Coordinates of N, CA and C in Angstrom, one line a residue:
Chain A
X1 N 111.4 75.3 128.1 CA 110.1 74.7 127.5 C 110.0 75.1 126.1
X2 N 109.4 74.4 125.3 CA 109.1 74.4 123.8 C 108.0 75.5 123.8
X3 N 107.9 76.2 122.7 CA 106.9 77.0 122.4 C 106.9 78.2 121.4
X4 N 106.2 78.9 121.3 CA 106.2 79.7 119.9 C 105.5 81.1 120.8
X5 N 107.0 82.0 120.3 CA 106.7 83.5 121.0 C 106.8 84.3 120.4
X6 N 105.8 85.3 120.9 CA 105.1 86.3 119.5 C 105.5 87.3 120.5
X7 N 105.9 88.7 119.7 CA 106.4 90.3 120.1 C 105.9 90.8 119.2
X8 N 105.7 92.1 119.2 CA 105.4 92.7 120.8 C 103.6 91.7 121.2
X9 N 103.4 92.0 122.3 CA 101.9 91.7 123.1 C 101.5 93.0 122.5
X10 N 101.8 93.9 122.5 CA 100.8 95.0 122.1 C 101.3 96.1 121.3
X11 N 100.9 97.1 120.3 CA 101.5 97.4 119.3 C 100.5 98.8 119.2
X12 N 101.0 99.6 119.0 CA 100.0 101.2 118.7 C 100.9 101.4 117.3
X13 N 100.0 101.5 116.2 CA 101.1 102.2 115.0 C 99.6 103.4 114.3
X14 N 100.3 104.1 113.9 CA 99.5 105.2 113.0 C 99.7 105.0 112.2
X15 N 98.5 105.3 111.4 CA 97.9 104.8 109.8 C 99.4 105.3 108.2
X16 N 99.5 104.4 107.7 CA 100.4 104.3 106.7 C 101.4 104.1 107.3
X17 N 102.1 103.6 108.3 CA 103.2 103.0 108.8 C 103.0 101.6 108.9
X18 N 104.4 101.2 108.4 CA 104.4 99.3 107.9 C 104.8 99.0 109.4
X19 N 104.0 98.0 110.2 CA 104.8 97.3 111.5 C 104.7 95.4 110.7
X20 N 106.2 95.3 111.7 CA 106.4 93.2 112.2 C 106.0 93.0 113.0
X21 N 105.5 91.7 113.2 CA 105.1 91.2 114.5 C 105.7 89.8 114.3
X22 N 106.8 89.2 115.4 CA 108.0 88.7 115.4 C 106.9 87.5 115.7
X23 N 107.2 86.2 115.0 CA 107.0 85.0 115.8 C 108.3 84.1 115.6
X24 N 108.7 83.2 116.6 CA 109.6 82.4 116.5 C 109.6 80.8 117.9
X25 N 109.3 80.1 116.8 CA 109.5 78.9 117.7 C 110.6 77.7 117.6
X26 N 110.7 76.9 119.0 CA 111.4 76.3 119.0 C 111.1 74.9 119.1
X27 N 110.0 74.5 118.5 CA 109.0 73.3 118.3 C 110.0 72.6 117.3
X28 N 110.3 73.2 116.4 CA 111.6 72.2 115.2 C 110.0 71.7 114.3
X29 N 109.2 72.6 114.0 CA 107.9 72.1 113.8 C 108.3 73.4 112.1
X30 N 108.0 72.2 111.0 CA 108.3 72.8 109.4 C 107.2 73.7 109.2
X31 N 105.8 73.4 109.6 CA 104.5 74.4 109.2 C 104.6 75.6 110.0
X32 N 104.2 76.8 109.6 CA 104.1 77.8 110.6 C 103.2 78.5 109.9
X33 N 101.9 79.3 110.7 CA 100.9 80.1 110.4 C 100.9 81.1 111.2
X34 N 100.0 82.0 110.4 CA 99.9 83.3 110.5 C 97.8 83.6 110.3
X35 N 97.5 83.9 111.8 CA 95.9 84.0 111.3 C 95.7 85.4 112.2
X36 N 94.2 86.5 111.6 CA 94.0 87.7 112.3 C 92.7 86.9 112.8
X37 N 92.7 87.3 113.8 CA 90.8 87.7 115.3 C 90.4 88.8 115.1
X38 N 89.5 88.9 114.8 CA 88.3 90.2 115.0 C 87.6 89.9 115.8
X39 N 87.2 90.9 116.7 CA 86.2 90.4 118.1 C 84.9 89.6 117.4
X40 N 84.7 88.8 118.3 CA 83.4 88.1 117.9 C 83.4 86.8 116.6
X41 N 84.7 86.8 116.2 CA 85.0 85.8 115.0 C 85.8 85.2 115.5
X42 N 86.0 83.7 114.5 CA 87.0 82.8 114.4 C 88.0 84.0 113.5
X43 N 88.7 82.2 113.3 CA 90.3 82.7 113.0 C 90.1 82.8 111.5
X44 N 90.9 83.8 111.0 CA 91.2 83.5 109.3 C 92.8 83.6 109.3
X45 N 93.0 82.9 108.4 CA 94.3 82.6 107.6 C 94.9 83.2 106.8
X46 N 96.0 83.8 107.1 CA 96.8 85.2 106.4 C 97.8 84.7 105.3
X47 N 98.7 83.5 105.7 CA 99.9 83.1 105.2 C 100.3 82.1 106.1
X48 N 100.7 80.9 105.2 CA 101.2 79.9 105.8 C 102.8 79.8 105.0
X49 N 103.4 79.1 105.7 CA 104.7 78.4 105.1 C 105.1 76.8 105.7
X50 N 105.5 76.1 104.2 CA 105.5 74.6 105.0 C 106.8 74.5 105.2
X51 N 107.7 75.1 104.2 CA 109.2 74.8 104.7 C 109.9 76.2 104.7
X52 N 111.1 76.3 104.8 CA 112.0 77.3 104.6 C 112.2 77.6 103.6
X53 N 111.9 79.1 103.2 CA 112.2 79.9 101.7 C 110.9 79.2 101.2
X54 N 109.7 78.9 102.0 CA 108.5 79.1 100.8 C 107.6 79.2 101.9
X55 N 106.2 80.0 101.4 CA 105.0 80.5 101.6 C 103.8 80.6 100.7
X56 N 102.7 80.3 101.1 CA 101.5 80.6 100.1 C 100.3 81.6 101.0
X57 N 99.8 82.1 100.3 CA 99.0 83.1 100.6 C 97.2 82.1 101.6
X58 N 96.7 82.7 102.2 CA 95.9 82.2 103.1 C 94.8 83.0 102.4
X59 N 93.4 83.0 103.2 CA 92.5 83.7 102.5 C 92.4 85.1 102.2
X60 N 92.9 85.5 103.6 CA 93.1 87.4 103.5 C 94.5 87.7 103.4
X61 N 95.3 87.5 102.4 CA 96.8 88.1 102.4 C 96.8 89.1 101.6
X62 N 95.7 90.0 101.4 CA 96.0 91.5 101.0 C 96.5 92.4 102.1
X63 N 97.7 93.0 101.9 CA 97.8 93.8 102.8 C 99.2 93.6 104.0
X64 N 99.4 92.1 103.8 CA 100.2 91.3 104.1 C 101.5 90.8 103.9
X65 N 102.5 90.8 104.3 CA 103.5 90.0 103.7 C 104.6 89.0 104.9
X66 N 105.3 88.2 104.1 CA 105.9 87.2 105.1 C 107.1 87.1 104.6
X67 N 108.2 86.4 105.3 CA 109.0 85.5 105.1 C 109.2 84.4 106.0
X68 N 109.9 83.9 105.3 CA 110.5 82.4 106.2 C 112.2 82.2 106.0
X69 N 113.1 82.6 106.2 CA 114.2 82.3 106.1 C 114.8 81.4 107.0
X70 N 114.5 81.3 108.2 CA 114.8 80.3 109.1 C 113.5 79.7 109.7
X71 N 114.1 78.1 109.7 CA 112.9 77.6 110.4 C 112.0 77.8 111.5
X72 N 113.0 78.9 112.5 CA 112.4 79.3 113.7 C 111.5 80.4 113.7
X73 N 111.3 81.1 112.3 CA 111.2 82.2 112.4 C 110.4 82.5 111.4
X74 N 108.7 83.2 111.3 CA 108.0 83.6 110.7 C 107.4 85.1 110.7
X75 N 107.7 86.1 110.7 CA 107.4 87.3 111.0 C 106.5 87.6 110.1
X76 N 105.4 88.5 110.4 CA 104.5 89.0 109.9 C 104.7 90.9 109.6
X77 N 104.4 91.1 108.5 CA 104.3 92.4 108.8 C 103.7 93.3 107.5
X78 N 102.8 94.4 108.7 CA 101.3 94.7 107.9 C 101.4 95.6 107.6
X79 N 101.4 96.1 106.1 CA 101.8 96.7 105.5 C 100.5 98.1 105.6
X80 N 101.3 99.1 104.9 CA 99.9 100.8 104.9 C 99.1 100.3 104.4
X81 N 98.7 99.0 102.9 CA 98.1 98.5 102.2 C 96.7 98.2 102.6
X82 N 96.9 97.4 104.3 CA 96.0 96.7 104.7 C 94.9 98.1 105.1
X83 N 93.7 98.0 105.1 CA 93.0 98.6 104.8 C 92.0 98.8 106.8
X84 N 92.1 97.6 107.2 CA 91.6 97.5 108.6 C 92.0 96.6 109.3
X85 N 93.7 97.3 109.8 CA 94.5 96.3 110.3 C 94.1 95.8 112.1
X86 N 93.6 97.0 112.8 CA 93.2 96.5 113.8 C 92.3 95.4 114.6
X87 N 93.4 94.5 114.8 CA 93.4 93.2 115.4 C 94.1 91.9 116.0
X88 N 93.5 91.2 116.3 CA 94.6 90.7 117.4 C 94.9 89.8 116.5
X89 N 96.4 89.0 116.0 CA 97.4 88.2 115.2 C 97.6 87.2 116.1
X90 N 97.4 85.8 116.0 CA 97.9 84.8 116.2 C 98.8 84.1 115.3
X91 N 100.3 83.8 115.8 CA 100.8 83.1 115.1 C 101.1 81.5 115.6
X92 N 101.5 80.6 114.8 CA 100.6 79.2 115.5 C 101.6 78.0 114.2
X93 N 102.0 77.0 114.7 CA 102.7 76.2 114.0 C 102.5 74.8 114.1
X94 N 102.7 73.6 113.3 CA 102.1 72.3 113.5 C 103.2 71.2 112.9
X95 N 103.4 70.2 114.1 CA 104.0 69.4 114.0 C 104.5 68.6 112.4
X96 N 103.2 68.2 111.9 CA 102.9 67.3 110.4 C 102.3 68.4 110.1
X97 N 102.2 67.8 108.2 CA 101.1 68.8 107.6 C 99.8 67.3 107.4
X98 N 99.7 66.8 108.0 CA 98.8 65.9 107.7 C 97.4 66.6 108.7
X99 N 96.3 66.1 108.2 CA 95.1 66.8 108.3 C 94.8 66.0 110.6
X100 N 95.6 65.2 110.6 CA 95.5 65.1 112.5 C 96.2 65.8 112.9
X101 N 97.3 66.8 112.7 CA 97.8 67.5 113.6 C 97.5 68.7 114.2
X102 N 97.3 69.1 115.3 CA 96.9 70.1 116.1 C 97.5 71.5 115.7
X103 N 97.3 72.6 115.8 CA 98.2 73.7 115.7 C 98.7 74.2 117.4
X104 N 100.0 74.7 117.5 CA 100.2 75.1 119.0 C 100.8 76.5 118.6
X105 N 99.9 77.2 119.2 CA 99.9 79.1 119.3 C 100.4 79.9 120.1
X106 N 101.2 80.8 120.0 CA 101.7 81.9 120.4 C 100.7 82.7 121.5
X107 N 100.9 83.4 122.2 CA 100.2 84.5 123.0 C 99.2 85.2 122.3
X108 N 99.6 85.7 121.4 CA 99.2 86.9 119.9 C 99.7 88.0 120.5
X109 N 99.6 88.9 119.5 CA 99.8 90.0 119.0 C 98.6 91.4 119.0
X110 N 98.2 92.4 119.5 CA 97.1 92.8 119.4 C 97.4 94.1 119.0
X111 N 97.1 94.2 117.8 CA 97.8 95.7 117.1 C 96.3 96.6 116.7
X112 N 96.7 98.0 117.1 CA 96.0 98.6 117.4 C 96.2 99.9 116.6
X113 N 95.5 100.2 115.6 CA 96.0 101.4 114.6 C 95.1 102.6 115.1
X114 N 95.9 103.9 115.1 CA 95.8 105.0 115.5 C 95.1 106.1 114.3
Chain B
X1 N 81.6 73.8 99.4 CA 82.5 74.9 100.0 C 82.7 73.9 101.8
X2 N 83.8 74.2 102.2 CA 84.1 73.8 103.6 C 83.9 75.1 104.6
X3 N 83.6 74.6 105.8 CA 82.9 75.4 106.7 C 82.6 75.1 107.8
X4 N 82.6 75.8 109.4 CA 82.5 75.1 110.5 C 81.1 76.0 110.7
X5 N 80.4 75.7 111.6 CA 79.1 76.2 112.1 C 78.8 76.1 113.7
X6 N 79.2 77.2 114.1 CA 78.8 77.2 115.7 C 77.5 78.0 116.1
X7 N 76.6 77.3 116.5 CA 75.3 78.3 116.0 C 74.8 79.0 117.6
X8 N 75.8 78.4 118.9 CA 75.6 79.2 120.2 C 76.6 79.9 120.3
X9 N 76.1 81.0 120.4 CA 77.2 82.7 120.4 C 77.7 82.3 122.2
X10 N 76.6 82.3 123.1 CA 77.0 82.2 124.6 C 76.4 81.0 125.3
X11 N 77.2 80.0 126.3 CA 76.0 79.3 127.3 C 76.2 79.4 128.8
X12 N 75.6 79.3 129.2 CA 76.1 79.7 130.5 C 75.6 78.0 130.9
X13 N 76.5 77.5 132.0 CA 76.3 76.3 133.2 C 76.6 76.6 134.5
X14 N 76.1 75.5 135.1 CA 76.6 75.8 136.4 C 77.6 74.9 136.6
X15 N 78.6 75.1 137.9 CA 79.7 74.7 138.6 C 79.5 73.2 138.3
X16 N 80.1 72.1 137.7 CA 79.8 70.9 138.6 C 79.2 69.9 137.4
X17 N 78.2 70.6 136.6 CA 77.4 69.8 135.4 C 77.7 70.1 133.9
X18 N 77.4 69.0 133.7 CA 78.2 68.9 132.1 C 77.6 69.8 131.5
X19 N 77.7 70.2 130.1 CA 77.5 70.9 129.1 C 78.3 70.4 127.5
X20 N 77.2 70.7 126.9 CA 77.6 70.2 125.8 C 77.6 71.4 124.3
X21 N 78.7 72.0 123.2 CA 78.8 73.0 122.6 C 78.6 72.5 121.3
X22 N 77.4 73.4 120.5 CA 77.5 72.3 119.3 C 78.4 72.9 118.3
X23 N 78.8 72.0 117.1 CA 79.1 72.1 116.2 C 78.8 71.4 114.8
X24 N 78.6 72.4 114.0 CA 78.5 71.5 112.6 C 79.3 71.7 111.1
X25 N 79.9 70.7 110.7 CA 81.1 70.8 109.6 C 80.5 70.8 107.9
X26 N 81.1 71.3 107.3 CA 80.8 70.9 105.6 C 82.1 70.8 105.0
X27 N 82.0 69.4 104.3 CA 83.3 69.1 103.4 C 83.1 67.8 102.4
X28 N 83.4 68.0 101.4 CA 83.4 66.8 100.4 C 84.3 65.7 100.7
X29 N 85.9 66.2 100.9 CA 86.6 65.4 101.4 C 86.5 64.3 102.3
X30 N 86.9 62.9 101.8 CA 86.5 61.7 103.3 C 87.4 62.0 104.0
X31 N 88.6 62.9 103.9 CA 89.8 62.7 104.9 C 89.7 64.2 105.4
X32 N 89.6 64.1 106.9 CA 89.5 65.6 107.5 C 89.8 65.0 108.7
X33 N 90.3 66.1 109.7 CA 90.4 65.8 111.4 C 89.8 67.0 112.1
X34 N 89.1 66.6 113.0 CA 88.4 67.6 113.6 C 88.5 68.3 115.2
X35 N 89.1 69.5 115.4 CA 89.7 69.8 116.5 C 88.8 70.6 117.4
X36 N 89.0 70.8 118.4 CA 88.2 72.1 119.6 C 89.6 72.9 120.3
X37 N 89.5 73.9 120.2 CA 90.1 74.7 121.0 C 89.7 75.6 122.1
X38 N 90.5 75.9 123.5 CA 90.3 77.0 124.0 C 90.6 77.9 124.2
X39 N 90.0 79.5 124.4 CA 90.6 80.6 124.3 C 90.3 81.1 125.3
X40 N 90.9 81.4 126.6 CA 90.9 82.1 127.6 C 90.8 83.3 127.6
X41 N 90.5 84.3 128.3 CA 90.6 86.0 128.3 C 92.1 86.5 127.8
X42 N 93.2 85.7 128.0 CA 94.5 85.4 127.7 C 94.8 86.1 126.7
X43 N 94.3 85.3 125.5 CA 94.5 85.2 124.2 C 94.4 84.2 123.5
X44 N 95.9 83.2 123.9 CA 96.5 82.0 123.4 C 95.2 81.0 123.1
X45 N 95.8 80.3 122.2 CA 94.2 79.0 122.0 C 95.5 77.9 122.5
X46 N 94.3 77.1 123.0 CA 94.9 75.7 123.5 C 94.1 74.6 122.8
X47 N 94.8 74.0 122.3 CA 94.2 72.4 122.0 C 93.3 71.7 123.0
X48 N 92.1 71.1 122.9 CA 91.8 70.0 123.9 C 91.3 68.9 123.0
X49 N 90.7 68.5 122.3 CA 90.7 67.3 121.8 C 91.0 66.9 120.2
X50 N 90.9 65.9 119.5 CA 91.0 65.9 118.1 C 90.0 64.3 118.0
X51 N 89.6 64.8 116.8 CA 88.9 63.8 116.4 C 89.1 63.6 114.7
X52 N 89.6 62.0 113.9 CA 89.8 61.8 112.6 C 88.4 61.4 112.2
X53 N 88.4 61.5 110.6 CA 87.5 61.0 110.4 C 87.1 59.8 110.1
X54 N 88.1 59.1 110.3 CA 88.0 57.6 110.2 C 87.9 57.3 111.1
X55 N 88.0 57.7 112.2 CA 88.0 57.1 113.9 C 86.1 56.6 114.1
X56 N 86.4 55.5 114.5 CA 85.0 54.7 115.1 C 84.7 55.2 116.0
X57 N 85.4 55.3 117.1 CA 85.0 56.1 118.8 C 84.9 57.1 118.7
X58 N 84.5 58.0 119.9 CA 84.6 59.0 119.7 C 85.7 59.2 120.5
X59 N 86.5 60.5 120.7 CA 87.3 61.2 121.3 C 87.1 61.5 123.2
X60 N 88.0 61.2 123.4 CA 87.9 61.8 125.2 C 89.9 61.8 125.2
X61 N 89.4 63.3 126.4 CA 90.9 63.7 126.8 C 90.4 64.0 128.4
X62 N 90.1 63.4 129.1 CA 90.2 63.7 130.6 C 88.2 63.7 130.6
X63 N 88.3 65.7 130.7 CA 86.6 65.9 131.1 C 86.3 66.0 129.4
X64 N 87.1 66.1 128.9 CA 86.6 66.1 127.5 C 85.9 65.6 126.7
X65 N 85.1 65.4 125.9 CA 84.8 64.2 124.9 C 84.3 64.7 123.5
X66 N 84.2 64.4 122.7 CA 83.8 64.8 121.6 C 82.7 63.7 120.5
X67 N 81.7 64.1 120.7 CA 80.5 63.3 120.2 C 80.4 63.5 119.0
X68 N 80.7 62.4 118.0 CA 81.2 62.7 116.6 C 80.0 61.9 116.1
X69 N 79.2 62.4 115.2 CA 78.0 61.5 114.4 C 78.2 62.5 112.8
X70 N 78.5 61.3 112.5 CA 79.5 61.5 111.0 C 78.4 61.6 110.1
X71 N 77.7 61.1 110.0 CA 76.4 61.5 108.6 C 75.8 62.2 109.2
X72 N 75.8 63.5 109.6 CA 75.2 64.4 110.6 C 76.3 65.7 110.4
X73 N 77.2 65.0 110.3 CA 78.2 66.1 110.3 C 78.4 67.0 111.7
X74 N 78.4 66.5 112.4 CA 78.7 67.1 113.8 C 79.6 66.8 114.5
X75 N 80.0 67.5 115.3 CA 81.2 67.4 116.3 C 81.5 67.9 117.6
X76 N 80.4 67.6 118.4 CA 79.6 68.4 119.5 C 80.9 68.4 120.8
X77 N 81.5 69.0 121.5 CA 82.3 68.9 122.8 C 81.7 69.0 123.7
X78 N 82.0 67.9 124.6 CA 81.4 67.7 125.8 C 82.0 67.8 127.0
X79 N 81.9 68.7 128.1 CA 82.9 69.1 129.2 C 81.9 68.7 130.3
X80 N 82.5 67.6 131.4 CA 81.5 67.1 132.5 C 82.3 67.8 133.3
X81 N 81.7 67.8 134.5 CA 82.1 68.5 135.6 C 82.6 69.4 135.5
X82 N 81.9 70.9 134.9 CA 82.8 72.2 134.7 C 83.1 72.7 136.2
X83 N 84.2 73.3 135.6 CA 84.6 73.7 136.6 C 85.0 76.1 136.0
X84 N 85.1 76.6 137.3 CA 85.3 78.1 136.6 C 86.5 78.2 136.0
X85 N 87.2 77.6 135.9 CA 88.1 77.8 135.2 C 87.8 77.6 133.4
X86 N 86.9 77.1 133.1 CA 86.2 76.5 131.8 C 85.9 77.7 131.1
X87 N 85.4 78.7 132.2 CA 85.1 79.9 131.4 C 86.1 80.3 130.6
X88 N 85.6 80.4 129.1 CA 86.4 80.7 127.9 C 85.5 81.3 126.6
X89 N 86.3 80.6 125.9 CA 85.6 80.7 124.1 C 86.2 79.3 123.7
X90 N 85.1 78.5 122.9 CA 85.8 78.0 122.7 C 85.7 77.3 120.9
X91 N 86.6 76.9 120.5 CA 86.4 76.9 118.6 C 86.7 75.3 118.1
X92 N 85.5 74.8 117.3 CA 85.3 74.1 116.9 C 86.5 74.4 115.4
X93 N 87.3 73.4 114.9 CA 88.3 73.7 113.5 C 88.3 72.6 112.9
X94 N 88.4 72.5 111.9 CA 88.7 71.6 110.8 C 90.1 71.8 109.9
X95 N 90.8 70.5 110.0 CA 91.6 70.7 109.2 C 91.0 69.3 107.5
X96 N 91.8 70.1 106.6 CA 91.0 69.0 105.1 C 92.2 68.5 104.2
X97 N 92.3 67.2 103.9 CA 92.6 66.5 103.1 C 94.1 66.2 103.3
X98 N 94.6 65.9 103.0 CA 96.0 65.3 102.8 C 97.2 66.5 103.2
X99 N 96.4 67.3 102.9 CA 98.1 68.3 102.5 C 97.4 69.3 103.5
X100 N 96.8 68.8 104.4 CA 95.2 70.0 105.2 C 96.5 71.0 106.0
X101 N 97.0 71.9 105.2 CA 97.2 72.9 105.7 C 96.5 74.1 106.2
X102 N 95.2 73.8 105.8 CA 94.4 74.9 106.1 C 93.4 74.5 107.0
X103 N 93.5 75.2 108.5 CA 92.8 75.1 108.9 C 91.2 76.0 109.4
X104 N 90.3 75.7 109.3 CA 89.3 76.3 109.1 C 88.8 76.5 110.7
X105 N 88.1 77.7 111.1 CA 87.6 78.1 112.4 C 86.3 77.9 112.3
X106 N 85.6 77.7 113.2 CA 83.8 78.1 113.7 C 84.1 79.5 114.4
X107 N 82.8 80.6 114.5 CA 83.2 81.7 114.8 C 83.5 81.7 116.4
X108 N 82.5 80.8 117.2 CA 83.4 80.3 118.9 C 81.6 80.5 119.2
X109 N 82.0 80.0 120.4 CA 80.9 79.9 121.7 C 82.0 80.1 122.5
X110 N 81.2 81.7 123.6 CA 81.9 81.7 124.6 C 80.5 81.2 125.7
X111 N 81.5 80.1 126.7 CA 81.3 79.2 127.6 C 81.1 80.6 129.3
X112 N 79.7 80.6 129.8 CA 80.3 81.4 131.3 C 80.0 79.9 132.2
X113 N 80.8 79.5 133.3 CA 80.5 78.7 133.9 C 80.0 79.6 135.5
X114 N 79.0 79.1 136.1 CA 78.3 79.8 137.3 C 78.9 79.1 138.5
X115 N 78.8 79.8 139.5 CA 79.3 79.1 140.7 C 78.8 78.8 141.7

């Protein structure tokens, strides 16, 4: 089955340690995102990428960084920088970049700083 | 500025009868499409309807529907016949303009359905 899988489900790191959090899909889908959940809020937008070997920054990409080298494959990973990283990461990818396409999301990620 | 607005934090229904979750949008743009998602205790969000904004009708995916009144700016989801499984969160999104890579959240209404 097609779909987009995010590792680990759960993550414990202590403060000033950089962690990834692995997404990779097999949708063959060019957009791929990267959004953090805070209990009780919608989604914000960390980093997107529309094709391979490019990315642009989303609202909160301090603290943040990405690559894209393969289309399957968007990893996230949060650097000491980020300042209140505890929270749960959805990563989430879309067919078109045209303004009707749906996003289809991963499990998430729920990282938990010590 | 663009912006979704969910102004019910929780509703509760019973087993069986519709319910309806509001939402309300801000954007300059005429070209936008407007989504609902669900979020289970899970995690994962799931798609259930989309609505353009050129579309004349409104939207239906099964129990789904989405009540779109465009000079209003709203984009209300409508779920008949809940059932417990419905119990979720669920998020009104916006995506904007041409290149709408960005998509925008409402903060959610979580849904209890009674039985």
């Amino acid at each position: 089955d097609g779909g987009i899988t995010q590792s680990p489900k759960y993550l414990f790191r202590k403060e000033g340690q950089n962690v990834t959090l692995s997404c990779e899909q097999n949708l063959n889908h060019d957009a791929m995102y990267w959004y953090r959940q805070d209990p009780g809020q919608g989604l914000r937008l960390i980093y997107y990428s529309q094709i391979v070997n490019d990315f642009q920054k989303g609202d909160i990409a301090e603290g943040y960084s990405v690559s894209r080298e393969k289309k399957e494959s968007f990893p996230l990973t949060v650097t000491s920088a980020q300042k209140n990283p505890t929270a749960f990461y959805l990563c989430a990818s879309s067919r078109t970049s045209l303004n009707t396409g749906e996003l289809f999301f991963g499990e998430g990620s729920r990282l938990t700083v010590l | 500025a663009q912006k979704i607005t969910q102004t019910q934090p929780g509703m509760f229904v019973q087993e069986k009868e519709a319910v309806t979750l509001d939402c309300t949008y801000d954007t300059s743009d005429p070209s936008y499409g407007l989504f609902w998602y669900k979020q289970p205790s899970s995690g994962e969000m799931i798609f259930l309807i989309y609505q353009g904004s050129y579309d004349q009708q409104n939207a239906t995916e099964g129990r789904y529907s989405l009540n779109f009144q465009k000079a209003r700016k709203s984009a209300n989801l409508v779920i008949s016949a809940s059932q417990l499984g419905d119990s979720a969160m669920y998020f009104c999104a916006m995506r904007v303009g041409a290149g709408g890579f960005k998509t925008i959240f409402g903060a959610g209404t979580r849904l209890f359905v009674k039985a």
